[in-house]
């Protein structure tokens, strides 16, 4: 009885094809100095690369004929890896910081919250302002609206409104992003 083939599928390599992996009969060749050699047979191009002690690397596989370059593939891969690591290091993730308020906030408490908000904007983070109503405060929603308008004018030079104030049950949510 014949058993089905249990061999794992061929691992697909990431990155460009090199040397014998290039299947096209003819390629557009660029040599190690960057000079365009025109359309060349793939076998001849691989032989030219081996004579110089380098690899034939497929740069642009979707063109007709595909563009290949003679280069040191190990050095190319290493520099690409270094570039990716540098890009990851420079990348800044934007966080959303939350500031919770009540409609009847006192002046000093408001100033403390504004200083915290200013620090968040300087760090490049977004700020989510949550204004929570409790009990009878729901009857005087205009106080909360005035407070949110005051916040908008106070941070106008530091931030812009990304999501305008909207009700979610007993609370109003507004999102500000740094300029």
GROMACS .gro file of N, CA and C in nm:
model
  537
    1UNK      N    1   0.084  -0.119   0.000
    1UNK     CA    2   0.000   0.000   0.000
    1UNK      C    3   0.088   0.125   0.000
    2UNK      N    4   0.058   0.219  -0.088
    2UNK     CA    5   0.137   0.342  -0.100
    2UNK      C    6   0.089   0.445   0.002
    3UNK      N    7   0.184   0.502   0.076
    3UNK     CA    8   0.150   0.604   0.175
    3UNK      C    9   0.170   0.742   0.112
    4UNK      N   10   0.087   0.839   0.151
    4UNK     CA   11   0.105   0.974   0.095
    4UNK      C   12   0.238   1.034   0.141
    5UNK      N   13   0.288   1.122   0.060
    5UNK     CA   14   0.417   1.186   0.089
    5UNK      C   15   0.403   1.277   0.210
    6UNK      N   16   0.475   1.250   0.316
    6UNK     CA   17   0.467   1.329   0.438
    6UNK      C   18   0.581   1.431   0.448
    7UNK      N   19   0.653   1.449   0.341
    7UNK     CA   20   0.766   1.543   0.344
    7UNK      C   21   0.715   1.685   0.362
    8UNK      N   22   0.785   1.763   0.443
    8UNK     CA   23   0.741   1.902   0.462
    8UNK      C   24   0.756   1.982   0.333
    9UNK      N   25   0.673   2.083   0.314
    9UNK     CA   26   0.686   2.163   0.191
    9UNK      C   27   0.820   2.235   0.189
   10UNK      N   28   0.867   2.260   0.070
   10UNK     CA   29   0.995   2.329   0.055
   10UNK      C   30   0.987   2.466   0.120
   11UNK      N   31   1.086   2.496   0.203
   11UNK     CA   32   1.086   2.624   0.275
   11UNK      C   33   1.109   2.737   0.176
   12UNK      N   34   1.018   2.831   0.175
   12UNK     CA   35   1.034   2.944   0.083
   12UNK      C   36   1.134   3.042   0.146
   13UNK      N   37   1.235   3.076   0.067
   13UNK     CA   38   1.338   3.167   0.118
   13UNK      C   39   1.286   3.309   0.113
   14UNK      N   40   1.320   3.385   0.215
   14UNK     CA   41   1.285   3.526   0.212
   14UNK      C   42   1.402   3.602   0.148
   15UNK      N   43   1.371   3.707   0.080
   15UNK     CA   44   1.474   3.786   0.014
   15UNK      C   45   1.486   3.751  -0.132
   16UNK      N   46   1.579   3.813  -0.201
   16UNK     CA   47   1.594   3.793  -0.345
   16UNK      C   48   1.655   3.656  -0.379
   17UNK      N   49   1.629   3.610  -0.501
   17UNK     CA   50   1.688   3.484  -0.547
   17UNK      C   51   1.833   3.511  -0.586
   18UNK      N   52   1.919   3.411  -0.561
   18UNK     CA   53   2.060   3.428  -0.596
   18UNK      C   54   2.109   3.308  -0.676
   19UNK      N   55   2.213   3.331  -0.755
   19UNK     CA   56   2.284   3.232  -0.835
   19UNK      C   57   2.193   3.130  -0.904
   20UNK      N   58   2.196   3.003  -0.863
   20UNK     CA   59   2.123   2.897  -0.932
   20UNK      C   60   1.973   2.901  -0.908
   21UNK      N   61   1.925   2.982  -0.814
   21UNK     CA   62   1.781   2.994  -0.789
   21UNK      C   63   1.711   3.077  -0.898
   22UNK      N   64   1.789   3.152  -0.975
   22UNK     CA   65   1.732   3.236  -1.082
   22UNK      C   66   1.696   3.144  -1.198
   23UNK      N   67   1.567   3.139  -1.234
   23UNK     CA   68   1.516   3.043  -1.331
   23UNK      C   69   1.507   3.096  -1.474
   24UNK      N   70   1.516   3.226  -1.493
   24UNK     CA   71   1.499   3.282  -1.627
   24UNK      C   72   1.620   3.250  -1.715
   25UNK      N   73   1.595   3.236  -1.846
   25UNK     CA   74   1.703   3.204  -1.939
   25UNK      C   75   1.793   3.326  -1.962
   26UNK      N   76   1.732   3.445  -1.970
   26UNK     CA   77   1.809   3.567  -1.992
   26UNK      C   78   1.775   3.669  -1.884
   27UNK      N   79   1.875   3.751  -1.852
   27UNK     CA   80   1.856   3.855  -1.750
   27UNK      C   81   1.920   3.984  -1.795
   28UNK      N   82   1.878   4.093  -1.733
   28UNK     CA   83   1.943   4.224  -1.753
   28UNK      C   84   2.052   4.230  -1.646
   29UNK      N   85   2.179   4.241  -1.687
   29UNK     CA   86   2.291   4.230  -1.592
   29UNK      C   87   2.352   4.365  -1.560
   30UNK      N   88   2.375   4.385  -1.429
   30UNK     CA   89   2.450   4.501  -1.381
   30UNK      C   90   2.571   4.444  -1.308
   31UNK      N   91   2.693   4.485  -1.348
   31UNK     CA   92   2.811   4.425  -1.286
   31UNK      C   93   2.843   4.491  -1.152
   32UNK      N   94   2.953   4.445  -1.088
   32UNK     CA   95   2.987   4.490  -0.954
   32UNK      C   96   3.021   4.639  -0.945
   33UNK      N   97   3.058   4.701  -1.056
   33UNK     CA   98   3.088   4.844  -1.055
   33UNK      C   99   2.964   4.929  -1.079
   34UNK      N  100   2.850   4.864  -1.110
   34UNK     CA  101   2.726   4.936  -1.134
   34UNK      C  102   2.701   4.964  -1.281
   35UNK      N  103   2.783   4.907  -1.367
   35UNK     CA  104   2.770   4.930  -1.512
   35UNK      C  105   2.670   4.831  -1.571
   36UNK      N  106   2.579   4.880  -1.656
   36UNK     CA  107   2.477   4.795  -1.718
   36UNK      C  108   2.540   4.720  -1.835
   37UNK      N  109   2.535   4.588  -1.829
   37UNK     CA  110   2.594   4.503  -1.934
   37UNK      C  111   2.490   4.459  -2.037
   38UNK      N  112   2.363   4.495  -2.018
   38UNK     CA  113   2.259   4.459  -2.112
   38UNK      C  114   2.204   4.321  -2.084
   39UNK      N  115   2.133   4.265  -2.184
   39UNK     CA  116   2.071   4.133  -2.169
   39UNK      C  117   2.177   4.025  -2.188
   40UNK      N  118   2.187   3.934  -2.089
   40UNK     CA  119   2.290   3.830  -2.089
   40UNK      C  120   2.223   3.697  -2.052
   41UNK      N  121   2.280   3.587  -2.100
   41UNK     CA  122   2.235   3.453  -2.059
   41UNK      C  123   2.263   3.437  -1.909
   42UNK      N  124   2.171   3.373  -1.837
   42UNK     CA  125   2.185   3.356  -1.692
   42UNK      C  126   2.309   3.275  -1.658
   43UNK      N  127   2.335   3.169  -1.734
   43UNK     CA  128   2.451   3.083  -1.708
   43UNK      C  129   2.581   3.162  -1.719
   44UNK      N  130   2.589   3.248  -1.822
   44UNK     CA  131   2.708   3.330  -1.842
   44UNK      C  132   2.724   3.430  -1.727
   45UNK      N  133   2.613   3.488  -1.685
   45UNK     CA  134   2.617   3.586  -1.576
   45UNK      C  135   2.662   3.521  -1.446
   46UNK      N  136   2.615   3.399  -1.417
   46UNK     CA  137   2.657   3.328  -1.296
   46UNK      C  138   2.807   3.299  -1.302
   47UNK      N  139   2.855   3.260  -1.419
   47UNK     CA  140   2.997   3.232  -1.436
   47UNK      C  141   3.079   3.359  -1.415
   48UNK      N  142   3.029   3.473  -1.466
   48UNK     CA  143   3.099   3.601  -1.448
   48UNK      C  144   3.107   3.638  -1.299
   49UNK      N  145   2.998   3.614  -1.227
   49UNK     CA  146   2.994   3.646  -1.085
   49UNK      C  147   3.092   3.557  -1.007
   50UNK      N  148   3.098   3.429  -1.043
   50UNK     CA  149   3.189   3.336  -0.974
   50UNK      C  150   3.335   3.371  -1.001
   51UNK      N  151   3.365   3.420  -1.121
   51UNK     CA  152   3.502   3.459  -1.154
   51UNK      C  153   3.550   3.574  -1.066
   52UNK      N  154   3.459   3.662  -1.030
   52UNK     CA  155   3.495   3.777  -0.946
   52UNK      C  156   3.485   3.740  -0.797
   53UNK      N  157   3.428   3.622  -0.767
   53UNK     CA  158   3.414   3.578  -0.628
   53UNK      C  159   3.293   3.639  -0.560
   54UNK      N  160   3.189   3.669  -0.638
   54UNK     CA  161   3.068   3.728  -0.584
   54UNK      C  162   2.947   3.645  -0.626
   55UNK      N  163   2.828   3.697  -0.592
   55UNK     CA  164   2.704   3.628  -0.624
   55UNK      C  165   2.624   3.708  -0.726
   56UNK      N  166   2.537   3.637  -0.799
   56UNK     CA  167   2.442   3.701  -0.889
   56UNK      C  168   2.310   3.712  -0.813
   57UNK      N  169   2.265   3.835  -0.787
   57UNK     CA  170   2.146   3.858  -0.704
   57UNK      C  171   2.038   3.922  -0.789
   58UNK      N  172   1.917   3.866  -0.782
   58UNK     CA  173   1.802   3.918  -0.857
   58UNK      C  174   1.747   4.041  -0.784
   59UNK      N  175   1.760   4.156  -0.847
   59UNK     CA  176   1.718   4.282  -0.786
   59UNK      C  177   1.571   4.312  -0.814
   60UNK      N  178   1.533   4.302  -0.941
   60UNK     CA  179   1.395   4.334  -0.982
   60UNK      C  180   1.337   4.215  -1.058
   61UNK      N  181   1.268   4.123  -0.987
   61UNK     CA  182   1.221   4.001  -1.053
   61UNK      C  183   1.099   4.020  -1.142
   62UNK      N  184   1.024   4.130  -1.125
   62UNK     CA  185   0.898   4.146  -1.197
   62UNK      C  186   0.913   4.211  -1.334
   63UNK      N  187   1.033   4.250  -1.372
   63UNK     CA  188   1.052   4.310  -1.504
   63UNK      C  189   1.082   4.200  -1.605
   64UNK      N  190   1.080   4.237  -1.731
   64UNK     CA  191   1.109   4.140  -1.835
   64UNK      C  192   1.220   4.194  -1.924
   65UNK      N  193   1.339   4.140  -1.929
   65UNK     CA  194   1.390   4.033  -1.843
   65UNK      C  195   1.421   4.086  -1.702
   66UNK      N  196   1.427   3.997  -1.601
   66UNK     CA  197   1.455   4.042  -1.465
   66UNK      C  198   1.594   4.104  -1.453
   67UNK      N  199   1.606   4.203  -1.363
   67UNK     CA  200   1.733   4.272  -1.344
   67UNK      C  201   1.811   4.201  -1.234
   68UNK      N  202   1.937   4.166  -1.265
   68UNK     CA  203   2.023   4.100  -1.167
   68UNK      C  204   2.153   4.178  -1.156
   69UNK      N  205   2.214   4.170  -1.037
   69UNK     CA  206   2.337   4.245  -1.013
   69UNK      C  207   2.442   4.153  -0.952
   70UNK      N  208   2.566   4.175  -0.990
   70UNK     CA  209   2.676   4.099  -0.932
   70UNK      C  210   2.719   4.174  -0.805
   71UNK      N  211   2.707   4.106  -0.690
   71UNK     CA  212   2.743   4.170  -0.562
   71UNK      C  213   2.775   4.063  -0.459
   72UNK      N  214   2.831   4.107  -0.347
   72UNK     CA  215   2.858   4.017  -0.235
   72UNK      C  216   2.728   4.005  -0.156
   73UNK      N  217   2.659   3.891  -0.170
   73UNK     CA  218   2.526   3.874  -0.109
   73UNK      C  219   2.531   3.878   0.043
   74UNK      N  220   2.635   3.822   0.103
   74UNK     CA  221   2.648   3.822   0.248
   74UNK      C  222   2.657   3.964   0.302
   75UNK      N  223   2.736   4.047   0.235
   75UNK     CA  224   2.751   4.188   0.277
   75UNK      C  225   2.620   4.264   0.256
   76UNK      N  226   2.551   4.234   0.147
   76UNK     CA  227   2.422   4.298   0.116
   76UNK      C  228   2.318   4.264   0.222
   77UNK      N  229   2.313   4.136   0.260
   77UNK     CA  230   2.217   4.090   0.360
   77UNK      C  231   2.248   4.153   0.496
   78UNK      N  232   2.376   4.162   0.530
   78UNK     CA  233   2.418   4.220   0.657
   78UNK      C  234   2.380   4.368   0.665
   79UNK      N  235   2.403   4.443   0.557
   79UNK     CA  236   2.369   4.586   0.558
   79UNK      C  237   2.218   4.606   0.564
   80UNK      N  238   2.142   4.519   0.498
   80UNK     CA  239   1.995   4.529   0.504
   80UNK      C  240   1.946   4.502   0.645
   81UNK      N  241   2.009   4.406   0.712
   81UNK     CA  242   1.974   4.373   0.851
   81UNK      C  243   2.004   4.491   0.942
   82UNK      N  244   2.118   4.556   0.922
   82UNK     CA  245   2.156   4.672   1.004
   82UNK      C  246   2.059   4.788   0.981
   83UNK      N  247   2.019   4.809   0.855
   83UNK     CA  248   1.923   4.917   0.824
   83UNK      C  249   1.790   4.893   0.894
   84UNK      N  250   1.742   4.768   0.892
   84UNK     CA  251   1.615   4.734   0.956
   84UNK      C  252   1.623   4.755   1.107
   85UNK      N  253   1.736   4.718   1.167
   85UNK     CA  254   1.753   4.736   1.312
   85UNK      C  255   1.755   4.884   1.347
   86UNK      N  256   1.821   4.965   1.264
   86UNK     CA  257   1.827   5.110   1.287
   86UNK      C  258   1.689   5.173   1.275
   87UNK      N  259   1.610   5.126   1.178
   87UNK     CA  260   1.474   5.179   1.160
   87UNK      C  261   1.386   5.144   1.280
   88UNK      N  262   1.403   5.022   1.333
   88UNK     CA  263   1.327   4.983   1.451
   88UNK      C  264   1.365   5.066   1.572
   89UNK      N  265   1.494   5.100   1.582
   89UNK     CA  266   1.541   5.178   1.696
   89UNK      C  267   1.485   5.319   1.695
   90UNK      N  268   1.476   5.378   1.575
   90UNK     CA  269   1.426   5.516   1.561
   90UNK      C  270   1.274   5.525   1.571
   91UNK      N  271   1.206   5.415   1.557
   91UNK     CA  272   1.059   5.414   1.553
   91UNK      C  273   1.001   5.453   1.689
   92UNK      N  274   0.902   5.541   1.688
   92UNK     CA  275   0.836   5.586   1.812
   92UNK      C  276   0.693   5.537   1.810
   93UNK      N  277   0.655   5.463   1.914
   93UNK     CA  278   0.516   5.419   1.924
   93UNK      C  279   0.437   5.527   1.996
   94UNK      N  280   0.326   5.565   1.938
   94UNK     CA  281   0.241   5.669   1.997
   94UNK      C  282   0.146   5.603   2.096
   95UNK      N  283   0.153   5.651   2.219
   95UNK     CA  284   0.065   5.598   2.322
   95UNK      C  285  -0.051   5.694   2.342
   96UNK      N  286  -0.160   5.642   2.395
   96UNK     CA  287  -0.273   5.728   2.431
   96UNK      C  288  -0.279   5.734   2.583
   97UNK      N  289  -0.256   5.853   2.636
   97UNK     CA  290  -0.263   5.876   2.780
   97UNK      C  291  -0.404   5.926   2.812
   98UNK      N  292  -0.456   5.886   2.926
   98UNK     CA  293  -0.592   5.926   2.962
   98UNK      C  294  -0.590   6.023   3.079
   99UNK      N  295  -0.669   6.128   3.068
   99UNK     CA  296  -0.687   6.224   3.177
   99UNK      C  297  -0.836   6.223   3.211
  100UNK      N  298  -0.865   6.195   3.339
  100UNK     CA  299  -1.005   6.189   3.382
  100UNK      C  300  -1.040   6.317   3.455
  101UNK      N  301  -1.155   6.373   3.420
  101UNK     CA  302  -1.202   6.499   3.478
  101UNK      C  303  -1.345   6.483   3.527
  102UNK      N  304  -1.384   6.578   3.612
  102UNK     CA  305  -1.523   6.591   3.654
  102UNK      C  306  -1.569   6.732   3.617
  103UNK      N  307  -1.697   6.756   3.596
  103UNK     CA  308  -1.743   6.889   3.555
  103UNK      C  309  -1.714   6.999   3.657
  104UNK      N  310  -1.715   6.967   3.786
  104UNK     CA  311  -1.697   7.069   3.889
  104UNK      C  312  -1.553   7.072   3.939
  105UNK      N  313  -1.454   7.062   3.848
  105UNK     CA  314  -1.314   7.059   3.886
  105UNK      C  315  -1.270   7.197   3.936
  106UNK      N  316  -1.184   7.198   4.037
  106UNK     CA  317  -1.135   7.324   4.094
  106UNK      C  318  -1.021   7.377   4.008
  107UNK      N  319  -0.987   7.506   4.024
  107UNK     CA  320  -0.886   7.570   3.939
  107UNK      C  321  -0.749   7.504   3.953
  108UNK      N  322  -0.705   7.479   4.075
  108UNK     CA  323  -0.573   7.420   4.094
  108UNK      C  324  -0.566   7.278   4.036
  109UNK      N  325  -0.672   7.199   4.058
  109UNK     CA  326  -0.676   7.063   4.002
  109UNK      C  327  -0.671   7.069   3.849
  110UNK      N  328  -0.741   7.167   3.793
  110UNK     CA  329  -0.742   7.186   3.647
  110UNK      C  330  -0.600   7.217   3.599
  111UNK      N  331  -0.529   7.305   3.672
  111UNK     CA  332  -0.392   7.342   3.632
  111UNK      C  333  -0.298   7.220   3.637
  112UNK      N  334  -0.314   7.136   3.738
  112UNK     CA  335  -0.232   7.015   3.749
  112UNK      C  336  -0.257   6.923   3.629
  113UNK      N  337  -0.384   6.905   3.595
  113UNK     CA  338  -0.419   6.821   3.479
  113UNK      C  339  -0.363   6.880   3.349
  114UNK      N  340  -0.367   7.012   3.337
  114UNK     CA  341  -0.316   7.078   3.215
  114UNK      C  342  -0.165   7.061   3.203
  115UNK      N  343  -0.093   7.069   3.316
  115UNK     CA  344   0.053   7.048   3.312
  115UNK      C  345   0.085   6.905   3.269
  116UNK      N  346   0.009   6.810   3.322
  116UNK     CA  347   0.030   6.669   3.283
  116UNK      C  348   0.003   6.651   3.133
  117UNK      N  349  -0.104   6.715   3.086
  117UNK     CA  350  -0.141   6.706   2.944
  117UNK      C  351  -0.031   6.767   2.857
  118UNK      N  352   0.024   6.881   2.901
  118UNK     CA  353   0.131   6.947   2.827
  118UNK      C  354   0.253   6.857   2.818
  119UNK      N  355   0.287   6.789   2.928
  119UNK     CA  356   0.401   6.697   2.929
  119UNK      C  357   0.378   6.582   2.831
  120UNK      N  358   0.255   6.528   2.828
  120UNK     CA  359   0.223   6.419   2.736
  120UNK      C  360   0.241   6.463   2.591
  121UNK      N  361   0.196   6.585   2.558
  121UNK     CA  362   0.208   6.635   2.421
  121UNK      C  363   0.355   6.654   2.383
  122UNK      N  364   0.437   6.700   2.477
  122UNK     CA  365   0.580   6.719   2.449
  122UNK      C  366   0.650   6.586   2.424
  123UNK      N  367   0.600   6.479   2.488
  123UNK     CA  368   0.657   6.345   2.466
  123UNK      C  369   0.605   6.283   2.337
  124UNK      N  370   0.508   6.349   2.272
  124UNK     CA  371   0.455   6.299   2.145
  124UNK      C  372   0.339   6.202   2.160
  125UNK      N  373   0.277   6.197   2.277
  125UNK     CA  374   0.167   6.105   2.299
  125UNK      C  375   0.032   6.174   2.278
  126UNK      N  376  -0.069   6.094   2.243
  126UNK     CA  377  -0.205   6.146   2.232
  126UNK      C  378  -0.268   6.146   2.371
  127UNK      N  379  -0.368   6.231   2.390
  127UNK     CA  380  -0.435   6.239   2.519
  127UNK      C  381  -0.585   6.217   2.499
  128UNK      N  382  -0.639   6.125   2.579
  128UNK     CA  383  -0.783   6.097   2.578
  128UNK      C  384  -0.840   6.162   2.705
  129UNK      N  385  -0.929   6.255   2.687
  129UNK     CA  386  -0.990   6.324   2.801
  129UNK      C  387  -1.126   6.262   2.826
  130UNK      N  388  -1.145   6.214   2.948
  130UNK     CA  389  -1.272   6.153   2.987
  130UNK      C  390  -1.336   6.240   3.093
  131UNK      N  391  -1.451   6.294   3.062
  131UNK     CA  392  -1.526   6.379   3.155
  131UNK      C  393  -1.644   6.297   3.205
  132UNK      N  394  -1.643   6.265   3.334
  132UNK     CA  395  -1.746   6.177   3.390
  132UNK      C  396  -1.848   6.257   3.472
  133UNK      N  397  -1.975   6.233   3.442
  133UNK     CA  398  -2.086   6.295   3.518
  133UNK      C  399  -2.135   6.194   3.621
  134UNK      N  400  -2.164   6.245   3.744
  134UNK     CA  401  -2.221   6.158   3.846
  134UNK      C  402  -2.347   6.223   3.903
  135UNK      N  403  -2.444   6.140   3.927
  135UNK     CA  404  -2.567   6.187   3.993
  135UNK      C  405  -2.636   6.298   3.918
  136UNK      N  406  -2.662   6.408   3.990
  136UNK     CA  407  -2.738   6.520   3.932
  136UNK      C  408  -2.657   6.605   3.835
  137UNK      N  409  -2.528   6.577   3.821
  137UNK     CA  410  -2.446   6.654   3.726
  137UNK      C  411  -2.496   6.635   3.583
  138UNK      N  412  -2.566   6.525   3.557
  138UNK     CA  413  -2.621   6.501   3.423
  138UNK      C  414  -2.722   6.609   3.384
  139UNK      N  415  -2.784   6.672   3.482
  139UNK     CA  416  -2.882   6.777   3.454
  139UNK      C  417  -2.814   6.905   3.407
  140UNK      N  418  -2.683   6.920   3.437
  140UNK     CA  419  -2.609   7.042   3.400
  140UNK      C  420  -2.492   7.007   3.309
  141UNK      N  421  -2.523   6.951   3.194
  141UNK     CA  422  -2.418   6.909   3.100
  141UNK      C  423  -2.347   7.027   3.038
  142UNK      N  424  -2.407   7.145   3.041
  142UNK     CA  425  -2.343   7.263   2.982
  142UNK      C  426  -2.215   7.299   3.057
  143UNK      N  427  -2.205   7.265   3.186
  143UNK     CA  428  -2.082   7.292   3.263
  143UNK      C  429  -1.967   7.209   3.205
  144UNK      N  430  -1.994   7.084   3.177
  144UNK     CA  431  -1.893   6.996   3.117
  144UNK      C  432  -1.854   7.041   2.978
  145UNK      N  433  -1.952   7.087   2.901
  145UNK     CA  434  -1.924   7.135   2.766
  145UNK      C  435  -1.834   7.258   2.771
  146UNK      N  436  -1.861   7.349   2.865
  146UNK     CA  437  -1.776   7.469   2.881
  146UNK      C  438  -1.634   7.429   2.920
  147UNK      N  439  -1.622   7.329   3.007
  147UNK     CA  440  -1.490   7.282   3.051
  147UNK      C  441  -1.411   7.225   2.932
  148UNK      N  442  -1.476   7.145   2.849
  148UNK     CA  443  -1.408   7.088   2.732
  148UNK      C  444  -1.368   7.197   2.632
  149UNK      N  445  -1.453   7.298   2.616
  149UNK     CA  446  -1.418   7.410   2.527
  149UNK      C  447  -1.298   7.486   2.582
  150UNK      N  448  -1.293   7.502   2.714
  150UNK     CA  449  -1.180   7.571   2.778
  150UNK      C  450  -1.051   7.491   2.756
  151UNK      N  451  -1.059   7.359   2.766
  151UNK     CA  452  -0.942   7.274   2.742
  151UNK      C  453  -0.895   7.289   2.598
  152UNK      N  454  -0.989   7.290   2.503
  152UNK     CA  455  -0.954   7.305   2.361
  152UNK      C  456  -0.877   7.434   2.337
  153UNK      N  457  -0.926   7.545   2.395
  153UNK     CA  458  -0.858   7.675   2.373
  153UNK      C  459  -0.724   7.679   2.444
  154UNK      N  460  -0.713   7.615   2.563
  154UNK     CA  461  -0.587   7.619   2.638
  154UNK      C  462  -0.476   7.538   2.570
  155UNK      N  463  -0.510   7.431   2.501
  155UNK     CA  464  -0.407   7.349   2.437
  155UNK      C  465  -0.403   7.368   2.284
  156UNK      N  466  -0.465   7.476   2.236
  156UNK     CA  467  -0.476   7.496   2.090
  156UNK      C  468  -0.339   7.503   2.022
  157UNK      N  469  -0.238   7.567   2.087
  157UNK     CA  470  -0.106   7.577   2.023
  157UNK      C  471  -0.024   7.449   2.037
  158UNK      N  472  -0.058   7.363   2.132
  158UNK     CA  473   0.015   7.237   2.152
  158UNK      C  474  -0.046   7.119   2.079
  159UNK      N  475  -0.179   7.118   2.068
  159UNK     CA  476  -0.246   6.999   2.016
  159UNK      C  477  -0.365   7.035   1.929
  160UNK      N  478  -0.408   6.935   1.853
  160UNK     CA  479  -0.528   6.951   1.771
  160UNK      C  480  -0.628   6.843   1.812
  161UNK      N  481  -0.755   6.870   1.788
  161UNK     CA  482  -0.860   6.775   1.824
  161UNK      C  483  -0.864   6.665   1.719
  162UNK      N  484  -0.838   6.543   1.762
  162UNK     CA  485  -0.842   6.430   1.670
  162UNK      C  486  -0.981   6.369   1.666
  163UNK      N  487  -1.045   6.363   1.782
  163UNK     CA  488  -1.181   6.311   1.790
  163UNK      C  489  -1.259   6.405   1.880
  164UNK      N  490  -1.360   6.468   1.825
  164UNK     CA  491  -1.436   6.567   1.901
  164UNK      C  492  -1.515   6.499   2.013
  165UNK      N  493  -1.558   6.580   2.110
  165UNK     CA  494  -1.627   6.528   2.228
  165UNK      C  495  -1.754   6.453   2.189
  166UNK      N  496  -1.769   6.331   2.243
  166UNK     CA  497  -1.892   6.255   2.217
  166UNK      C  498  -1.932   6.179   2.343
  167UNK      N  499  -2.062   6.167   2.361
  167UNK     CA  500  -2.116   6.102   2.480
  167UNK      C  501  -2.106   5.950   2.469
  168UNK      N  502  -2.067   5.887   2.579
  168UNK     CA  503  -2.069   5.742   2.592
  168UNK      C  504  -2.131   5.711   2.729
  169UNK      N  505  -2.260   5.710   2.733
  169UNK     CA  506  -2.329   5.687   2.860
  169UNK      C  507  -2.323   5.809   2.949
  170UNK      N  508  -2.261   5.795   3.068
  170UNK     CA  509  -2.250   5.906   3.162
  170UNK      C  510  -2.118   5.980   3.148
  171UNK      N  511  -2.043   5.954   3.042
  171UNK     CA  512  -1.916   6.024   3.025
  171UNK      C  513  -1.900   6.076   2.883
  172UNK      N  514  -1.818   6.180   2.872
  172UNK     CA  515  -1.787   6.242   2.743
  172UNK      C  516  -1.640   6.215   2.715
  173UNK      N  517  -1.609   6.169   2.594
  173UNK     CA  518  -1.472   6.136   2.558
  173UNK      C  519  -1.427   6.225   2.443
  174UNK      N  520  -1.304   6.277   2.455
  174UNK     CA  521  -1.245   6.360   2.351
  174UNK      C  522  -1.098   6.319   2.338
  175UNK      N  523  -1.046   6.309   2.216
  175UNK     CA  524  -0.906   6.271   2.195
  175UNK      C  525  -0.833   6.386   2.129
  176UNK      N  526  -0.717   6.421   2.186
  176UNK     CA  527  -0.631   6.528   2.134
  176UNK      C  528  -0.498   6.468   2.090
  177UNK      N  529  -0.445   6.518   1.981
  177UNK     CA  530  -0.316   6.469   1.930
  177UNK      C  531  -0.218   6.586   1.924
  178UNK      N  532  -0.089   6.562   1.949
  178UNK     CA  533   0.009   6.671   1.944
  178UNK      C  534   0.026   6.726   1.804
  179UNK      N  535   0.059   6.853   1.793
  179UNK     CA  536   0.080   6.916   1.661
  179UNK      C  537   0.217   6.882   1.608
   0.00000   0.00000   0.00000
